[in-house]
Amino acid sequence: MSSSALSRLSNIQGHLHPLDSNSKVGEGLVKLSPEVSQALSCGHAVVALESTIISHGMPYPQNLETAKEVEAIVRENGAVPATVAILDGKPCIGLSMEELERLATLGTRAQKTARRDIAYVVATRGNGATTVSATVYFASMVGISVFVTGGIGGVHRHGENTMDISSDLTELGRTPVAVISAGVKSILDIPRTLEYLETQGVCVATYKTNEFPAFFTETSGCKATCRVDSPEECARLIDANMKLKLGTGILIAVPIPKEHSASGNLIESAIQSALREARDKNITGSAETPFLLARVNEITGGASLASNIALVKNNSLVGARIAVALAQLREHSNKGKAF
């Protein structure tokens, strides 16, 4: 076994060992599925996937069908999917079909879990569906460099008054994982979100476009500062970020495919209506995003949910190819060192 493979295996085992001498055998920090553990130890491509989209993003059984389809897309493109969730207080990286179904049927009864909630959900042996910030944290813990989601959180509209800023942004500022998304959820303040990411030192790259996408639509009016045009370019960017030990994540924004893009005017009108309802009902904090997305879907007659599913699938395809390119780049680099 090569030194790099041994290093990867040591990193994984370090998180699987018991916490202390009083812990029972097997009570480690996290539970890796056999498939994910094997892939990581061999340096194969792995893609982390969040679970909030399953529990809070759409109803059952559509959520389960989408989760299965997304994992299948990752596999078809050469990578191993690692859906992340907390089940009975145990952080799980890579879910079995039974665990996926359990999470899908739990729905909103599973706690929406950001970084701040991890310790509480674990300590109370609860069930948690991980958001971007929590999933990025767990991915980094075991050495997964690529994470796919729909859209990240950000600075909420009127955030300059409410200070409602997603922990996704600060997580990207301190955790070196590449996040593949369709930009920032369009219910948010996109220009201010990009400013905040710049403050956090996060490299924001757009995929095959010069304009930052807006989740349901291809464009946001915000120009990109960094563009990448292939999985190989993305892999080199991620590899450079890791080797330089910058300690920050990368956001790679992939526009929704044109054929699935919703009308910008239709979406914006629905968002404004949903925002008014949220204010009238005093819905804030972690409850706001699920409420807004659900109301926008209702107002648009299901058009926004169809777009959401399409963009997640597209991101999964792109993310898997990036993960494969990164694994190949690292394998080539390690072979070069051996000589």
mmCIF file of C-alpha atoms in Angstrom:
data_model
loop_
_atom_site.group_PDB
_atom_site.id
_atom_site.type_symbol
_atom_site.label_atom_id
_atom_site.label_comp_id
_atom_site.label_asym_id
_atom_site.label_seq_id
_atom_site.Cartn_x
_atom_site.Cartn_y
_atom_site.Cartn_z
ATOM 1 C CA MET A 1 0.000 0.000 0.000
ATOM 2 C CA SER A 2 1.329 3.460 -0.935
ATOM 3 C CA SER A 3 2.155 6.094 1.691
ATOM 4 C CA SER A 4 -0.748 8.247 0.478
ATOM 5 C CA ALA A 5 -3.182 5.340 0.823
ATOM 6 C CA LEU A 6 -1.868 4.601 4.318
ATOM 7 C CA SER A 7 -2.321 8.256 5.238
ATOM 8 C CA ARG A 8 -5.928 8.187 4.027
ATOM 9 C CA LEU A 9 -6.636 4.982 5.905
ATOM 10 C CA SER A 10 -5.100 6.394 9.085
ATOM 11 C CA ASN A 11 -7.259 9.506 8.790
ATOM 12 C CA ILE A 12 -10.426 7.431 8.417
ATOM 13 C CA GLN A 13 -9.542 5.035 11.226
ATOM 14 C CA GLY A 14 -8.814 7.969 13.517
ATOM 15 C CA HIS A 15 -12.447 8.944 13.326
ATOM 16 C CA LEU A 16 -13.721 5.414 13.760
ATOM 17 C CA HIS A 17 -11.808 4.589 16.922
ATOM 18 C CA PRO A 18 -13.631 4.799 20.248
ATOM 19 C CA LEU A 19 -13.628 8.196 21.920
ATOM 20 C CA ASP A 20 -11.981 7.036 25.149
ATOM 21 C CA SER A 21 -11.276 3.950 27.263
ATOM 22 C CA ASN A 22 -14.820 3.984 28.640
ATOM 23 C CA SER A 23 -16.446 3.878 25.203
ATOM 24 C CA LYS A 24 -17.944 0.635 23.989
ATOM 25 C CA VAL A 25 -16.345 -1.072 21.019
ATOM 26 C CA GLY A 26 -17.587 0.526 17.784
ATOM 27 C CA GLU A 27 -18.743 3.740 19.416
ATOM 28 C CA GLY A 28 -16.523 5.972 17.305
ATOM 29 C CA LEU A 29 -17.035 9.509 16.172
ATOM 30 C CA VAL A 30 -18.740 8.674 12.899
ATOM 31 C CA LYS A 31 -20.076 5.684 11.003
ATOM 32 C CA LEU A 32 -18.812 5.242 7.446
ATOM 33 C CA SER A 33 -20.623 2.883 5.119
ATOM 34 C CA PRO A 34 -18.383 0.039 3.898
ATOM 35 C CA GLU A 35 -18.578 1.418 0.338
ATOM 36 C CA VAL A 36 -17.458 4.908 1.359
ATOM 37 C CA SER A 37 -14.738 3.605 3.684
ATOM 38 C CA GLN A 38 -13.308 1.401 0.947
ATOM 39 C CA ALA A 39 -13.377 4.196 -1.630
ATOM 40 C CA LEU A 40 -11.646 6.667 0.676
ATOM 41 C CA SER A 41 -8.932 4.211 1.706
ATOM 42 C CA CYS A 42 -8.183 3.499 -1.975
ATOM 43 C CA GLY A 43 -8.244 7.130 -3.072
ATOM 44 C CA HIS A 44 -11.297 6.684 -5.275
ATOM 45 C CA ALA A 45 -13.737 9.482 -6.055
ATOM 46 C CA VAL A 46 -16.336 10.175 -3.350
ATOM 47 C CA VAL A 47 -19.079 12.822 -3.395
ATOM 48 C CA ALA A 48 -20.713 14.002 -0.179
ATOM 49 C CA LEU A 49 -24.458 14.724 -0.291
ATOM 50 C CA GLU A 50 -26.570 16.582 2.249
ATOM 51 C CA SER A 51 -29.776 15.197 3.734
ATOM 52 C CA THR A 52 -31.850 18.294 4.549
ATOM 53 C CA ILE A 53 -33.031 18.304 0.950
ATOM 54 C CA ILE A 54 -34.469 14.831 1.632
ATOM 55 C CA SER A 55 -36.156 15.604 4.948
ATOM 56 C CA HIS A 56 -37.168 19.238 4.462
ATOM 57 C CA GLY A 57 -36.855 19.887 0.732
ATOM 58 C CA MET A 58 -39.754 17.901 -0.679
ATOM 59 C CA PRO A 59 -42.565 15.539 0.354
ATOM 60 C CA TYR A 60 -42.452 11.744 0.628
ATOM 61 C CA PRO A 61 -42.109 9.689 -1.572
ATOM 62 C CA GLN A 62 -40.717 12.237 -4.041
ATOM 63 C CA ASN A 63 -37.853 12.962 -1.658
ATOM 64 C CA LEU A 64 -36.817 9.289 -1.542
ATOM 65 C CA GLU A 65 -37.076 8.906 -5.320
ATOM 66 C CA THR A 66 -34.933 12.003 -5.837
ATOM 67 C CA ALA A 67 -32.336 10.848 -3.291
ATOM 68 C CA LYS A 68 -32.030 7.472 -5.032
ATOM 69 C CA GLU A 69 -31.788 9.102 -8.466
ATOM 70 C CA VAL A 70 -29.099 11.514 -7.286
ATOM 71 C CA GLU A 71 -27.008 8.690 -5.804
ATOM 72 C CA ALA A 72 -27.448 6.717 -9.038
ATOM 73 C CA ILE A 73 -26.212 9.674 -11.112
ATOM 74 C CA VAL A 74 -23.100 9.954 -8.928
ATOM 75 C CA ARG A 75 -22.374 6.233 -9.385
ATOM 76 C CA GLU A 76 -23.025 6.329 -13.149
ATOM 77 C CA ASN A 77 -20.395 9.038 -13.451
ATOM 78 C CA GLY A 78 -17.707 7.082 -11.637
ATOM 79 C CA ALA A 79 -17.916 8.270 -8.024
ATOM 80 C CA VAL A 80 -19.251 6.874 -4.748
ATOM 81 C CA PRO A 81 -22.138 8.820 -3.145
ATOM 82 C CA ALA A 82 -21.868 9.590 0.568
ATOM 83 C CA THR A 83 -25.165 10.951 1.847
ATOM 84 C CA VAL A 84 -24.640 12.384 5.329
ATOM 85 C CA ALA A 85 -27.117 12.330 8.226
ATOM 86 C CA ILE A 86 -27.271 11.737 11.970
ATOM 87 C CA LEU A 87 -29.336 8.690 12.931
ATOM 88 C CA ASP A 88 -29.957 7.800 16.576
ATOM 89 C CA GLY A 89 -27.166 10.174 17.561
ATOM 90 C CA LYS A 90 -24.587 8.642 15.213
ATOM 91 C CA PRO A 91 -23.199 10.750 12.348
ATOM 92 C CA CYS A 92 -23.428 8.538 9.263
ATOM 93 C CA ILE A 93 -21.399 9.145 6.110
ATOM 94 C CA GLY A 94 -22.930 7.010 3.409
ATOM 95 C CA LEU A 95 -26.466 5.698 3.940
ATOM 96 C CA SER A 96 -27.921 2.309 3.079
ATOM 97 C CA MET A 97 -31.220 2.172 1.160
ATOM 98 C CA GLU A 98 -32.996 1.365 4.429
ATOM 99 C CA GLU A 99 -31.439 4.407 6.103
ATOM 100 C CA LEU A 100 -32.337 6.637 3.164
ATOM 101 C CA GLU A 101 -35.941 5.454 3.353
ATOM 102 C CA ARG A 102 -36.038 6.002 7.097
ATOM 103 C CA LEU A 103 -34.820 9.560 6.683
ATOM 104 C CA ALA A 104 -37.300 10.227 3.882
ATOM 105 C CA THR A 105 -40.235 8.980 5.947
ATOM 106 C CA LEU A 106 -39.080 10.933 9.002
ATOM 107 C CA GLY A 107 -39.283 14.089 6.921
ATOM 108 C CA THR A 108 -39.410 17.244 9.020
ATOM 109 C CA ARG A 109 -39.397 15.153 12.223
ATOM 110 C CA ALA A 110 -35.653 14.866 11.627
ATOM 111 C CA GLN A 111 -33.979 17.966 13.028
ATOM 112 C CA LYS A 112 -32.542 20.358 10.479
ATOM 113 C CA THR A 113 -28.909 20.179 11.572
ATOM 114 C CA ALA A 114 -26.347 22.893 10.920
ATOM 115 C CA ARG A 115 -22.880 22.935 12.501
ATOM 116 C CA ARG A 116 -24.205 24.522 15.721
ATOM 117 C CA ASP A 117 -26.719 21.666 16.186
ATOM 118 C CA ILE A 118 -24.385 18.688 15.690
ATOM 119 C CA ALA A 119 -23.316 18.215 19.323
ATOM 120 C CA TYR A 120 -26.886 18.501 20.617
ATOM 121 C CA VAL A 121 -28.339 15.994 18.129
ATOM 122 C CA VAL A 122 -25.521 13.539 18.896
ATOM 123 C CA ALA A 123 -25.772 14.021 22.674
ATOM 124 C CA THR A 124 -29.544 13.479 22.682
ATOM 125 C CA ARG A 125 -29.260 10.523 20.291
ATOM 126 C CA GLY A 126 -31.542 12.304 17.888
ATOM 127 C CA ASN A 127 -32.075 12.157 14.163
ATOM 128 C CA GLY A 128 -30.599 15.011 12.179
ATOM 129 C CA ALA A 129 -30.725 15.943 8.510
ATOM 130 C CA THR A 130 -27.517 17.796 7.747
ATOM 131 C CA THR A 131 -27.471 21.181 6.042
ATOM 132 C CA VAL A 132 -24.585 22.443 3.910
ATOM 133 C CA SER A 133 -22.529 23.585 6.919
ATOM 134 C CA ALA A 134 -22.856 20.293 8.816
ATOM 135 C CA THR A 135 -22.282 18.158 5.725
ATOM 136 C CA VAL A 136 -19.176 20.125 4.760
ATOM 137 C CA TYR A 137 -17.854 19.663 8.308
ATOM 138 C CA PHE A 138 -18.328 15.880 8.247
ATOM 139 C CA ALA A 139 -16.960 15.577 4.705
ATOM 140 C CA SER A 140 -13.784 17.382 5.712
ATOM 141 C CA MET A 141 -13.472 15.242 8.845
ATOM 142 C CA VAL A 142 -13.003 12.068 6.792
ATOM 143 C CA GLY A 143 -11.207 13.536 3.780
ATOM 144 C CA ILE A 144 -14.008 13.982 1.227
ATOM 145 C CA SER A 145 -13.091 16.978 -0.928
ATOM 146 C CA VAL A 146 -16.219 17.350 -3.087
ATOM 147 C CA PHE A 147 -19.743 18.037 -1.868
ATOM 148 C CA VAL A 148 -22.852 18.450 -4.023
ATOM 149 C CA THR A 149 -25.986 20.331 -3.048
ATOM 150 C CA GLY A 150 -28.794 22.265 -4.717
ATOM 151 C CA GLY A 151 -28.004 25.776 -3.560
ATOM 152 C CA ILE A 152 -26.153 27.092 -0.551
ATOM 153 C CA GLY A 153 -27.585 29.401 2.089
ATOM 154 C CA GLY A 154 -26.500 32.999 2.304
ATOM 155 C CA VAL A 155 -27.336 36.487 3.457
ATOM 156 C CA HIS A 156 -31.113 36.768 3.724
ATOM 157 C CA ARG A 157 -32.918 39.655 2.132
ATOM 158 C CA HIS A 158 -32.942 42.544 4.610
ATOM 159 C CA GLY A 159 -30.053 40.734 6.301
ATOM 160 C CA GLU A 160 -28.394 44.104 6.932
ATOM 161 C CA ASN A 161 -31.141 44.633 9.537
ATOM 162 C CA THR A 162 -31.845 41.096 10.743
ATOM 163 C CA MET A 163 -28.225 39.804 10.641
ATOM 164 C CA ASP A 164 -29.704 36.558 9.288
ATOM 165 C CA ILE A 165 -26.682 35.015 7.581
ATOM 166 C CA SER A 166 -26.401 31.297 6.914
ATOM 167 C CA SER A 167 -23.670 29.336 8.667
ATOM 168 C CA ASP A 168 -22.965 27.815 5.237
ATOM 169 C CA LEU A 169 -20.912 30.917 4.452
ATOM 170 C CA THR A 170 -18.715 30.841 7.545
ATOM 171 C CA GLU A 171 -18.249 27.069 7.123
ATOM 172 C CA LEU A 172 -16.957 27.661 3.607
ATOM 173 C CA GLY A 173 -14.595 30.223 5.103
ATOM 174 C CA ARG A 174 -12.933 27.698 7.420
ATOM 175 C CA THR A 175 -13.341 24.242 5.878
ATOM 176 C CA PRO A 176 -11.455 23.154 2.721
ATOM 177 C CA VAL A 177 -14.199 21.369 0.794
ATOM 178 C CA ALA A 178 -15.383 22.189 -2.737
ATOM 179 C CA VAL A 179 -19.127 22.824 -2.819
ATOM 180 C CA ILE A 180 -20.872 22.234 -6.145
ATOM 181 C CA SER A 181 -24.187 24.098 -6.278
ATOM 182 C CA ALA A 182 -26.484 26.024 -8.589
ATOM 183 C CA GLY A 183 -25.352 29.198 -6.862
ATOM 184 C CA VAL A 184 -27.198 30.738 -3.951
ATOM 185 C CA LYS A 185 -30.898 30.119 -3.335
ATOM 186 C CA SER A 186 -32.693 32.934 -5.152
ATOM 187 C CA ILE A 187 -34.867 33.672 -2.103
ATOM 188 C CA LEU A 188 -31.684 35.244 -0.655
ATOM 189 C CA ASP A 189 -29.684 38.420 -1.272
ATOM 190 C CA ILE A 190 -27.198 37.196 -3.861
ATOM 191 C CA PRO A 191 -24.935 40.298 -4.159
ATOM 192 C CA ARG A 192 -24.510 40.554 -0.386
ATOM 193 C CA THR A 193 -23.889 36.807 -0.150
ATOM 194 C CA LEU A 194 -21.066 37.083 -2.685
ATOM 195 C CA GLU A 195 -19.609 40.027 -0.754
ATOM 196 C CA TYR A 196 -19.700 37.975 2.451
ATOM 197 C CA LEU A 197 -17.976 35.033 0.744
ATOM 198 C CA GLU A 198 -15.251 37.386 -0.432
ATOM 199 C CA THR A 199 -14.791 38.580 3.150
ATOM 200 C CA GLN A 200 -14.457 34.940 4.224
ATOM 201 C CA GLY A 201 -11.739 34.397 1.617
ATOM 202 C CA VAL A 202 -13.776 31.841 -0.330
ATOM 203 C CA CYS A 203 -12.925 31.299 -3.994
ATOM 204 C CA VAL A 204 -16.172 31.488 -5.982
ATOM 205 C CA ALA A 205 -15.932 29.974 -9.461
ATOM 206 C CA THR A 206 -18.623 29.648 -12.111
ATOM 207 C CA TYR A 207 -18.837 26.609 -14.361
ATOM 208 C CA LYS A 208 -18.873 27.326 -18.119
ATOM 209 C CA THR A 209 -20.382 30.782 -17.645
ATOM 210 C CA ASN A 210 -19.292 34.339 -16.898
ATOM 211 C CA GLU A 211 -22.265 35.132 -14.678
ATOM 212 C CA PHE A 212 -23.130 33.777 -11.258
ATOM 213 C CA PRO A 213 -26.308 31.638 -11.445
ATOM 214 C CA ALA A 214 -29.383 32.244 -9.307
ATOM 215 C CA PHE A 215 -30.563 28.740 -8.458
ATOM 216 C CA PHE A 216 -33.877 28.579 -10.379
ATOM 217 C CA THR A 217 -32.463 30.683 -13.211
ATOM 218 C CA GLU A 218 -29.166 30.743 -15.105
ATOM 219 C CA THR A 219 -28.277 34.359 -14.348
ATOM 220 C CA SER A 220 -28.305 36.707 -11.362
ATOM 221 C CA GLY A 221 -26.838 39.894 -12.781
ATOM 222 C CA CYS A 222 -23.618 39.286 -10.803
ATOM 223 C CA LYS A 223 -20.461 38.780 -12.834
ATOM 224 C CA ALA A 224 -18.100 35.933 -12.023
ATOM 225 C CA THR A 225 -14.551 36.649 -10.866
ATOM 226 C CA CYS A 226 -13.321 33.119 -11.618
ATOM 227 C CA ARG A 227 -14.446 30.741 -14.361
ATOM 228 C CA VAL A 228 -13.747 27.023 -14.869
ATOM 229 C CA ASP A 229 -14.738 25.125 -17.998
ATOM 230 C CA SER A 230 -14.142 21.438 -17.297
ATOM 231 C CA PRO A 231 -13.991 18.887 -14.473
ATOM 232 C CA GLU A 232 -10.209 18.851 -14.916
ATOM 233 C CA GLU A 233 -9.950 22.628 -14.381
ATOM 234 C CA CYS A 234 -12.101 22.298 -11.270
ATOM 235 C CA ALA A 235 -9.872 19.487 -10.006
ATOM 236 C CA ARG A 236 -6.726 21.584 -10.465
ATOM 237 C CA LEU A 237 -8.368 24.465 -8.595
ATOM 238 C CA ILE A 238 -9.348 22.209 -5.680
ATOM 239 C CA ASP A 239 -5.919 20.561 -5.625
ATOM 240 C CA ALA A 240 -4.127 23.936 -5.567
ATOM 241 C CA ASN A 241 -6.373 25.140 -2.737
ATOM 242 C CA MET A 242 -5.545 22.039 -0.684
ATOM 243 C CA LYS A 243 -1.815 22.074 -1.388
ATOM 244 C CA LEU A 244 -1.545 25.760 -0.493
ATOM 245 C CA LYS A 245 -3.330 24.973 2.804
ATOM 246 C CA LEU A 246 -5.526 28.043 2.456
ATOM 247 C CA GLY A 247 -7.983 26.443 4.872
ATOM 248 C CA THR A 248 -11.027 27.741 2.997
ATOM 249 C CA GLY A 249 -13.621 26.055 0.860
ATOM 250 C CA ILE A 250 -14.406 26.644 -2.801
ATOM 251 C CA LEU A 251 -17.848 27.351 -4.251
ATOM 252 C CA ILE A 252 -18.285 26.103 -7.810
ATOM 253 C CA ALA A 253 -21.552 27.477 -9.163
ATOM 254 C CA VAL A 254 -23.174 25.458 -11.942
ATOM 255 C CA PRO A 255 -26.097 27.106 -13.768
ATOM 256 C CA ILE A 256 -29.345 25.164 -14.014
ATOM 257 C CA PRO A 257 -29.727 23.620 -17.496
ATOM 258 C CA LYS A 258 -31.505 26.033 -19.842
ATOM 259 C CA GLU A 259 -34.399 23.657 -20.488
ATOM 260 C CA HIS A 260 -35.197 23.526 -16.762
ATOM 261 C CA SER A 261 -34.699 27.202 -15.980
ATOM 262 C CA ALA A 262 -37.809 28.825 -14.524
ATOM 263 C CA SER A 263 -39.024 32.267 -15.526
ATOM 264 C CA GLY A 264 -37.049 34.841 -13.551
ATOM 265 C CA ASN A 265 -40.034 37.181 -13.297
ATOM 266 C CA LEU A 266 -42.343 34.366 -12.166
ATOM 267 C CA ILE A 267 -39.906 33.225 -9.482
ATOM 268 C CA GLU A 268 -39.165 36.756 -8.223
ATOM 269 C CA SER A 269 -42.877 37.567 -7.954
ATOM 270 C CA ALA A 270 -43.447 34.346 -5.976
ATOM 271 C CA ILE A 271 -40.470 35.118 -3.722
ATOM 272 C CA GLN A 272 -41.751 38.599 -2.902
ATOM 273 C CA SER A 273 -45.176 37.181 -2.028
ATOM 274 C CA ALA A 274 -43.628 34.444 0.150
ATOM 275 C CA LEU A 275 -41.384 36.980 1.924
ATOM 276 C CA ARG A 276 -44.407 39.091 2.836
ATOM 277 C CA GLU A 277 -46.153 36.022 4.236
ATOM 278 C CA ALA A 278 -43.088 35.060 6.264
ATOM 279 C CA ARG A 279 -42.919 38.543 7.795
ATOM 280 C CA ASP A 280 -46.656 38.538 8.557
ATOM 281 C CA LYS A 281 -46.349 35.150 10.269
ATOM 282 C CA ASN A 282 -43.063 36.095 11.999
ATOM 283 C CA ILE A 283 -41.254 33.111 10.487
ATOM 284 C CA THR A 284 -37.513 33.604 10.938
ATOM 285 C CA GLY A 285 -34.244 31.743 11.476
ATOM 286 C CA SER A 286 -33.849 28.141 10.336
ATOM 287 C CA ALA A 287 -37.596 27.861 9.659
ATOM 288 C CA GLU A 288 -37.587 30.628 7.065
ATOM 289 C CA THR A 289 -35.836 28.931 4.127
ATOM 290 C CA PRO A 290 -38.043 25.765 4.131
ATOM 291 C CA PHE A 291 -41.149 27.969 4.412
ATOM 292 C CA LEU A 292 -40.095 30.244 1.560
ATOM 293 C CA LEU A 293 -39.162 27.381 -0.753
ATOM 294 C CA ALA A 294 -42.448 25.579 -0.032
ATOM 295 C CA ARG A 295 -44.523 28.714 -0.623
ATOM 296 C CA VAL A 296 -42.672 29.586 -3.817
ATOM 297 C CA ASN A 297 -43.384 26.066 -5.055
ATOM 298 C CA GLU A 298 -47.080 26.434 -4.229
ATOM 299 C CA ILE A 299 -47.340 29.861 -5.854
ATOM 300 C CA THR A 300 -45.587 28.673 -9.035
ATOM 301 C CA GLY A 301 -47.769 25.581 -9.279
ATOM 302 C CA GLY A 302 -44.870 23.188 -8.725
ATOM 303 C CA ALA A 303 -42.566 24.772 -11.308
ATOM 304 C CA SER A 304 -39.918 25.715 -8.742
ATOM 305 C CA LEU A 305 -39.770 22.188 -7.244
ATOM 306 C CA ALA A 306 -39.338 20.668 -10.706
ATOM 307 C CA SER A 307 -36.496 23.106 -11.354
ATOM 308 C CA ASN A 308 -34.987 22.300 -7.937
ATOM 309 C CA ILE A 309 -34.899 18.567 -8.661
ATOM 310 C CA ALA A 310 -33.430 19.143 -12.131
ATOM 311 C CA LEU A 311 -30.613 21.339 -10.863
ATOM 312 C CA VAL A 312 -29.699 18.929 -8.048
ATOM 313 C CA LYS A 313 -29.394 16.106 -10.579
ATOM 314 C CA ASN A 314 -27.273 18.276 -12.879
ATOM 315 C CA ASN A 315 -25.024 19.315 -9.988
ATOM 316 C CA SER A 316 -24.602 15.649 -9.049
ATOM 317 C CA LEU A 317 -23.444 14.793 -12.553
ATOM 318 C CA VAL A 318 -20.956 17.671 -12.631
ATOM 319 C CA GLY A 319 -19.796 17.024 -9.051
ATOM 320 C CA ALA A 320 -19.157 13.330 -9.706
ATOM 321 C CA ARG A 321 -17.054 14.154 -12.760
ATOM 322 C CA ILE A 322 -15.080 16.710 -10.758
ATOM 323 C CA ALA A 323 -14.465 14.155 -7.990
ATOM 324 C CA VAL A 324 -13.244 11.598 -10.561
ATOM 325 C CA ALA A 325 -10.937 14.171 -12.173
ATOM 326 C CA LEU A 326 -9.571 15.085 -8.730
ATOM 327 C CA ALA A 327 -8.930 11.433 -7.816
ATOM 328 C CA GLN A 328 -7.116 10.914 -11.126
ATOM 329 C CA LEU A 329 -5.036 14.061 -10.617
ATOM 330 C CA ARG A 330 -3.985 12.941 -7.144
ATOM 331 C CA GLU A 331 -3.202 9.410 -8.341
ATOM 332 C CA HIS A 332 -1.018 10.816 -11.129
ATOM 333 C CA SER A 333 0.700 13.164 -8.675
ATOM 334 C CA ASN A 334 1.393 10.328 -6.233
ATOM 335 C CA LYS A 335 2.800 8.129 -9.000
ATOM 336 C CA GLY A 336 5.119 10.968 -9.977
ATOM 337 C CA LYS A 337 6.397 11.217 -6.400
ATOM 338 C CA ALA A 338 7.058 7.463 -6.332
ATOM 339 C CA PHE A 339 9.623 7.910 -9.079
#
